[in-house]
Amino acid sequence: MSDRFKTYDLPGIFSNLEIEMWSKSAFLDTLKETAEHTGQPIAKGRFKHSLGFMKLRGYREERLNWKFTYPGNLQHIADAYRVQTSLGLQIWQPDNPWASVINQRLKKQALVCYVLRKSVREVRLRLQLPMHFQIYPISDANSVHDTNAPYSVAFGQPALLMTPWPTGLGAKEGRYG
């Protein structure tokens, strides 16, 4: 019964799931009630660092478009060519009724990321990244309304894998150009 409580990455939620936002207290109450009802303990620790709590309402038949956004200019972040901690990231997904609630939480969260000044498509082709490599489109204040996001972002471990090394990226000093 504990498999009723799962963690998902935000991109998977934005693309594929119909959700309803839940408060942390309502989630923990339901977790406790389920554990009591089933007689099986459910580890709460795995939800300790969750940004939000959501109830799954269903799966989408078609993936919805979305992208990450940054309120300032990403050029200086991308030009640093290093993993950084960024604050203020949000999502843009006009058809998501919960986007503003998610953004209120997300923009306060410092995220370890690596930003590249190339589109996701171009980065995937140039670096021959596998289809499931976690890299996402991101726009800044100057490009939020562009059809295709001009930047790419990777978070956490994928961000660490994106850090430049002396060879393999084909640009001066190992930088992705």
PDB file of C-alpha atoms in Angstrom:
ATOM      1  CA  MET A   1       0.000   0.000   0.000  1.00  0.00           C
ATOM      2  CA  SER A   2       2.964   2.330   0.513  1.00  0.00           C
ATOM      3  CA  ASP A   3       3.368   2.351  -3.282  1.00  0.00           C
ATOM      4  CA  ARG A   4       0.418   4.740  -3.380  1.00  0.00           C
ATOM      5  CA  PHE A   5       2.833   7.446  -2.245  1.00  0.00           C
ATOM      6  CA  LYS A   6       5.490   8.265  -4.808  1.00  0.00           C
ATOM      7  CA  THR A   7       7.921  11.014  -5.612  1.00  0.00           C
ATOM      8  CA  TYR A   8       8.162  12.440  -9.127  1.00  0.00           C
ATOM      9  CA  ASP A   9      10.451  14.948 -10.755  1.00  0.00           C
ATOM     10  CA  LEU A  10       8.719  18.196 -11.702  1.00  0.00           C
ATOM     11  CA  PRO A  11       9.291  17.766 -15.464  1.00  0.00           C
ATOM     12  CA  GLY A  12       7.436  14.452 -15.426  1.00  0.00           C
ATOM     13  CA  ILE A  13       4.551  16.050 -13.574  1.00  0.00           C
ATOM     14  CA  PHE A  14       4.311  19.014 -15.971  1.00  0.00           C
ATOM     15  CA  SER A  15       4.383  16.854 -19.058  1.00  0.00           C
ATOM     16  CA  ASN A  16       2.326  13.822 -18.148  1.00  0.00           C
ATOM     17  CA  LEU A  17       0.167  14.102 -15.038  1.00  0.00           C
ATOM     18  CA  GLU A  18      -3.136  15.674 -14.060  1.00  0.00           C
ATOM     19  CA  ILE A  19      -2.662  16.709 -10.449  1.00  0.00           C
ATOM     20  CA  GLU A  20      -4.336  18.478  -7.566  1.00  0.00           C
ATOM     21  CA  MET A  21      -2.231  20.434  -5.090  1.00  0.00           C
ATOM     22  CA  TRP A  22      -2.240  19.247  -1.486  1.00  0.00           C
ATOM     23  CA  SER A  23      -0.955  20.815   1.685  1.00  0.00           C
ATOM     24  CA  LYS A  24       1.890  19.076   3.489  1.00  0.00           C
ATOM     25  CA  SER A  25      -0.314  18.523   6.552  1.00  0.00           C
ATOM     26  CA  ALA A  26      -3.116  16.932   4.470  1.00  0.00           C
ATOM     27  CA  PHE A  27      -0.542  14.691   2.799  1.00  0.00           C
ATOM     28  CA  LEU A  28       0.989  13.613   6.129  1.00  0.00           C
ATOM     29  CA  ASP A  29      -2.484  12.992   7.589  1.00  0.00           C
ATOM     30  CA  THR A  30      -3.365  10.733   4.646  1.00  0.00           C
ATOM     31  CA  LEU A  31      -0.010   8.988   4.942  1.00  0.00           C
ATOM     32  CA  LYS A  32      -0.678   8.302   8.626  1.00  0.00           C
ATOM     33  CA  GLU A  33      -4.268   7.150   7.998  1.00  0.00           C
ATOM     34  CA  THR A  34      -3.114   4.780   5.259  1.00  0.00           C
ATOM     35  CA  ALA A  35      -0.405   3.308   7.482  1.00  0.00           C
ATOM     36  CA  GLU A  36      -2.948   2.769  10.288  1.00  0.00           C
ATOM     37  CA  HIS A  37      -5.540   1.290   7.917  1.00  0.00           C
ATOM     38  CA  THR A  38      -3.096  -1.144   6.297  1.00  0.00           C
ATOM     39  CA  GLY A  39      -1.090  -1.907   9.421  1.00  0.00           C
ATOM     40  CA  GLN A  40       2.090  -1.260   7.448  1.00  0.00           C
ATOM     41  CA  PRO A  41       4.396   1.627   8.318  1.00  0.00           C
ATOM     42  CA  ILE A  42       5.207   4.074   5.527  1.00  0.00           C
ATOM     43  CA  ALA A  43       8.588   5.808   5.712  1.00  0.00           C
ATOM     44  CA  LYS A  44       8.032   9.574   5.885  1.00  0.00           C
ATOM     45  CA  GLY A  45      11.715  10.367   5.383  1.00  0.00           C
ATOM     46  CA  ARG A  46      11.646   9.994   1.621  1.00  0.00           C
ATOM     47  CA  PHE A  47       9.250  12.970   1.432  1.00  0.00           C
ATOM     48  CA  LYS A  48      11.370  15.224   3.669  1.00  0.00           C
ATOM     49  CA  HIS A  49      12.782  17.314   0.809  1.00  0.00           C
ATOM     50  CA  SER A  50       9.686  17.396  -1.395  1.00  0.00           C
ATOM     51  CA  LEU A  51       8.894  20.821  -2.864  1.00  0.00           C
ATOM     52  CA  GLY A  52       5.197  20.139  -2.950  1.00  0.00           C
ATOM     53  CA  PHE A  53       2.530  17.586  -2.325  1.00  0.00           C
ATOM     54  CA  MET A  54       0.122  16.590  -5.037  1.00  0.00           C
ATOM     55  CA  LYS A  55      -2.641  14.118  -5.591  1.00  0.00           C
ATOM     56  CA  LEU A  56      -2.602  12.276  -8.889  1.00  0.00           C
ATOM     57  CA  ARG A  57      -5.891  12.735 -10.744  1.00  0.00           C
ATOM     58  CA  GLY A  58      -4.895  11.035 -13.976  1.00  0.00           C
ATOM     59  CA  TYR A  59      -2.462  10.711 -16.837  1.00  0.00           C
ATOM     60  CA  ARG A  60      -2.552  12.967 -19.884  1.00  0.00           C
ATOM     61  CA  GLU A  61      -3.138  11.424 -23.272  1.00  0.00           C
ATOM     62  CA  GLU A  62      -0.835  14.036 -24.819  1.00  0.00           C
ATOM     63  CA  ARG A  63       2.206  15.616 -23.260  1.00  0.00           C
ATOM     64  CA  LEU A  64       1.789  19.303 -22.468  1.00  0.00           C
ATOM     65  CA  ASN A  65       4.441  21.805 -23.494  1.00  0.00           C
ATOM     66  CA  TRP A  66       6.236  23.698 -20.768  1.00  0.00           C
ATOM     67  CA  LYS A  67       9.630  25.214 -20.019  1.00  0.00           C
ATOM     68  CA  PHE A  68      11.617  26.570 -17.144  1.00  0.00           C
ATOM     69  CA  THR A  69      11.965  30.338 -16.908  1.00  0.00           C
ATOM     70  CA  TYR A  70      14.385  32.644 -15.133  1.00  0.00           C
ATOM     71  CA  PRO A  71      13.323  36.198 -14.195  1.00  0.00           C
ATOM     72  CA  GLY A  72      16.653  37.807 -15.122  1.00  0.00           C
ATOM     73  CA  ASN A  73      19.238  37.408 -17.845  1.00  0.00           C
ATOM     74  CA  LEU A  74      20.716  33.906 -18.248  1.00  0.00           C
ATOM     75  CA  GLN A  75      23.635  34.945 -20.427  1.00  0.00           C
ATOM     76  CA  HIS A  76      26.087  35.541 -17.560  1.00  0.00           C
ATOM     77  CA  ILE A  77      25.039  32.259 -15.904  1.00  0.00           C
ATOM     78  CA  ALA A  78      25.512  30.283 -19.127  1.00  0.00           C
ATOM     79  CA  ASP A  79      28.825  32.023 -19.840  1.00  0.00           C
ATOM     80  CA  ALA A  80      30.221  30.868 -16.480  1.00  0.00           C
ATOM     81  CA  TYR A  81      30.504  27.282 -17.817  1.00  0.00           C
ATOM     82  CA  ARG A  82      30.075  25.765 -14.373  1.00  0.00           C
ATOM     83  CA  VAL A  83      27.568  24.128 -12.082  1.00  0.00           C
ATOM     84  CA  GLN A  84      25.864  26.794  -9.998  1.00  0.00           C
ATOM     85  CA  THR A  85      23.116  27.195  -7.477  1.00  0.00           C
ATOM     86  CA  SER A  86      20.305  29.291  -8.929  1.00  0.00           C
ATOM     87  CA  LEU A  87      17.365  30.854  -7.162  1.00  0.00           C
ATOM     88  CA  GLY A  88      14.210  32.142  -8.798  1.00  0.00           C
ATOM     89  CA  LEU A  89      13.577  29.494 -11.435  1.00  0.00           C
ATOM     90  CA  GLN A  90       9.947  28.959 -12.364  1.00  0.00           C
ATOM     91  CA  ILE A  91       7.919  27.105 -14.956  1.00  0.00           C
ATOM     92  CA  TRP A  92       5.895  28.452 -17.844  1.00  0.00           C
ATOM     93  CA  GLN A  93       2.912  26.333 -18.713  1.00  0.00           C
ATOM     94  CA  PRO A  94      -0.209  28.365 -19.481  1.00  0.00           C
ATOM     95  CA  ASP A  95      -2.581  25.365 -19.478  1.00  0.00           C
ATOM     96  CA  ASN A  96      -1.588  24.260 -15.974  1.00  0.00           C
ATOM     97  CA  PRO A  97      -4.005  25.659 -13.346  1.00  0.00           C
ATOM     98  CA  TRP A  98      -1.469  24.864 -10.610  1.00  0.00           C
ATOM     99  CA  ALA A  99       1.525  26.600 -12.229  1.00  0.00           C
ATOM    100  CA  SER A 100       1.302  29.705 -10.030  1.00  0.00           C
ATOM    101  CA  VAL A 101       1.132  27.620  -6.830  1.00  0.00           C
ATOM    102  CA  ILE A 102       4.083  25.505  -7.948  1.00  0.00           C
ATOM    103  CA  ASN A 103       6.026  28.633  -8.953  1.00  0.00           C
ATOM    104  CA  GLN A 104       5.531  30.207  -5.519  1.00  0.00           C
ATOM    105  CA  ARG A 105       7.382  27.249  -4.009  1.00  0.00           C
ATOM    106  CA  LEU A 106       9.852  26.659  -6.812  1.00  0.00           C
ATOM    107  CA  LYS A 107      11.184  30.216  -7.060  1.00  0.00           C
ATOM    108  CA  LYS A 108      12.235  30.130  -3.389  1.00  0.00           C
ATOM    109  CA  GLN A 109      14.180  26.895  -3.842  1.00  0.00           C
ATOM    110  CA  ALA A 110      17.898  27.045  -4.599  1.00  0.00           C
ATOM    111  CA  LEU A 111      18.614  24.511  -7.361  1.00  0.00           C
ATOM    112  CA  VAL A 112      21.946  23.066  -8.441  1.00  0.00           C
ATOM    113  CA  CYS A 113      22.059  23.504 -12.210  1.00  0.00           C
ATOM    114  CA  TYR A 114      24.167  23.882 -15.308  1.00  0.00           C
ATOM    115  CA  VAL A 115      22.887  26.300 -17.958  1.00  0.00           C
ATOM    116  CA  LEU A 116      23.995  26.206 -21.594  1.00  0.00           C
ATOM    117  CA  ARG A 117      23.417  28.914 -24.181  1.00  0.00           C
ATOM    118  CA  LYS A 118      22.019  26.458 -26.729  1.00  0.00           C
ATOM    119  CA  SER A 119      18.597  24.883 -27.272  1.00  0.00           C
ATOM    120  CA  VAL A 120      17.918  21.418 -25.880  1.00  0.00           C
ATOM    121  CA  ARG A 121      17.798  20.017 -29.400  1.00  0.00           C
ATOM    122  CA  GLU A 122      21.191  21.460 -30.292  1.00  0.00           C
ATOM    123  CA  VAL A 123      22.806  20.270 -27.036  1.00  0.00           C
ATOM    124  CA  ARG A 124      21.404  16.750 -27.502  1.00  0.00           C
ATOM    125  CA  LEU A 125      22.700  16.569 -31.080  1.00  0.00           C
ATOM    126  CA  ARG A 126      26.087  18.101 -30.398  1.00  0.00           C
ATOM    127  CA  LEU A 127      26.852  16.052 -27.297  1.00  0.00           C
ATOM    128  CA  GLN A 128      25.028  12.949 -28.555  1.00  0.00           C
ATOM    129  CA  LEU A 129      23.050  12.725 -25.329  1.00  0.00           C
ATOM    130  CA  PRO A 130      20.740   9.770 -24.856  1.00  0.00           C
ATOM    131  CA  MET A 131      17.013  10.382 -25.241  1.00  0.00           C
ATOM    132  CA  HIS A 132      16.326  10.142 -21.499  1.00  0.00           C
ATOM    133  CA  PHE A 133      19.170  12.426 -20.374  1.00  0.00           C
ATOM    134  CA  GLN A 134      17.529  15.018 -18.144  1.00  0.00           C
ATOM    135  CA  ILE A 135      18.081  18.349 -19.845  1.00  0.00           C
ATOM    136  CA  TYR A 136      15.288  20.885 -20.232  1.00  0.00           C
ATOM    137  CA  PRO A 137      14.437  24.102 -22.068  1.00  0.00           C
ATOM    138  CA  ILE A 138      14.805  27.357 -20.156  1.00  0.00           C
ATOM    139  CA  SER A 139      14.112  30.948 -21.142  1.00  0.00           C
ATOM    140  CA  ASP A 140      15.032  34.183 -19.454  1.00  0.00           C
ATOM    141  CA  ALA A 141      13.213  37.509 -19.222  1.00  0.00           C
ATOM    142  CA  ASN A 142      14.349  38.386 -22.768  1.00  0.00           C
ATOM    143  CA  SER A 143      13.159  35.140 -24.366  1.00  0.00           C
ATOM    144  CA  VAL A 144      10.191  33.924 -22.329  1.00  0.00           C
ATOM    145  CA  HIS A 145       7.811  34.434 -25.260  1.00  0.00           C
ATOM    146  CA  ASP A 146      10.073  32.799 -27.858  1.00  0.00           C
ATOM    147  CA  THR A 147       8.647  29.619 -29.351  1.00  0.00           C
ATOM    148  CA  ASN A 148      11.853  27.709 -28.686  1.00  0.00           C
ATOM    149  CA  ALA A 149      13.819  28.332 -25.511  1.00  0.00           C
ATOM    150  CA  PRO A 150      17.345  29.519 -26.397  1.00  0.00           C
ATOM    151  CA  TYR A 151      18.930  27.955 -23.308  1.00  0.00           C
ATOM    152  CA  SER A 152      19.132  24.480 -21.780  1.00  0.00           C
ATOM    153  CA  VAL A 153      19.385  23.501 -18.137  1.00  0.00           C
ATOM    154  CA  ALA A 154      20.322  20.321 -16.306  1.00  0.00           C
ATOM    155  CA  PHE A 155      19.810  19.844 -12.557  1.00  0.00           C
ATOM    156  CA  GLY A 156      21.563  17.816  -9.858  1.00  0.00           C
ATOM    157  CA  GLN A 157      23.589  14.833 -11.079  1.00  0.00           C
ATOM    158  CA  PRO A 158      22.929  15.500 -14.790  1.00  0.00           C
ATOM    159  CA  ALA A 159      24.263  19.044 -14.191  1.00  0.00           C
ATOM    160  CA  LEU A 160      27.472  17.592 -12.801  1.00  0.00           C
ATOM    161  CA  LEU A 161      27.788  15.392 -15.888  1.00  0.00           C
ATOM    162  CA  MET A 162      27.477  18.478 -18.106  1.00  0.00           C
ATOM    163  CA  THR A 163      30.481  20.267 -16.611  1.00  0.00           C
ATOM    164  CA  PRO A 164      33.111  20.995 -19.230  1.00  0.00           C
ATOM    165  CA  TRP A 165      36.189  18.855 -19.506  1.00  0.00           C
ATOM    166  CA  PRO A 166      39.296  19.436 -21.647  1.00  0.00           C
ATOM    167  CA  THR A 167      38.119  17.366 -24.599  1.00  0.00           C
ATOM    168  CA  GLY A 168      34.876  16.129 -26.062  1.00  0.00           C
ATOM    169  CA  LEU A 169      32.854  19.310 -26.383  1.00  0.00           C
ATOM    170  CA  GLY A 170      34.614  20.583 -29.473  1.00  0.00           C
ATOM    171  CA  ALA A 171      34.982  24.171 -28.353  1.00  0.00           C
ATOM    172  CA  LYS A 172      37.874  26.297 -27.178  1.00  0.00           C
ATOM    173  CA  GLU A 173      39.147  25.293 -23.703  1.00  0.00           C
ATOM    174  CA  GLY A 174      36.567  22.507 -23.502  1.00  0.00           C
ATOM    175  CA  ARG A 175      33.711  24.977 -23.319  1.00  0.00           C
ATOM    176  CA  TYR A 176      30.471  24.354 -25.115  1.00  0.00           C
ATOM    177  CA  GLY A 177      30.418  27.061 -27.778  1.00  0.00           C
TER     178      GLY A 177
END
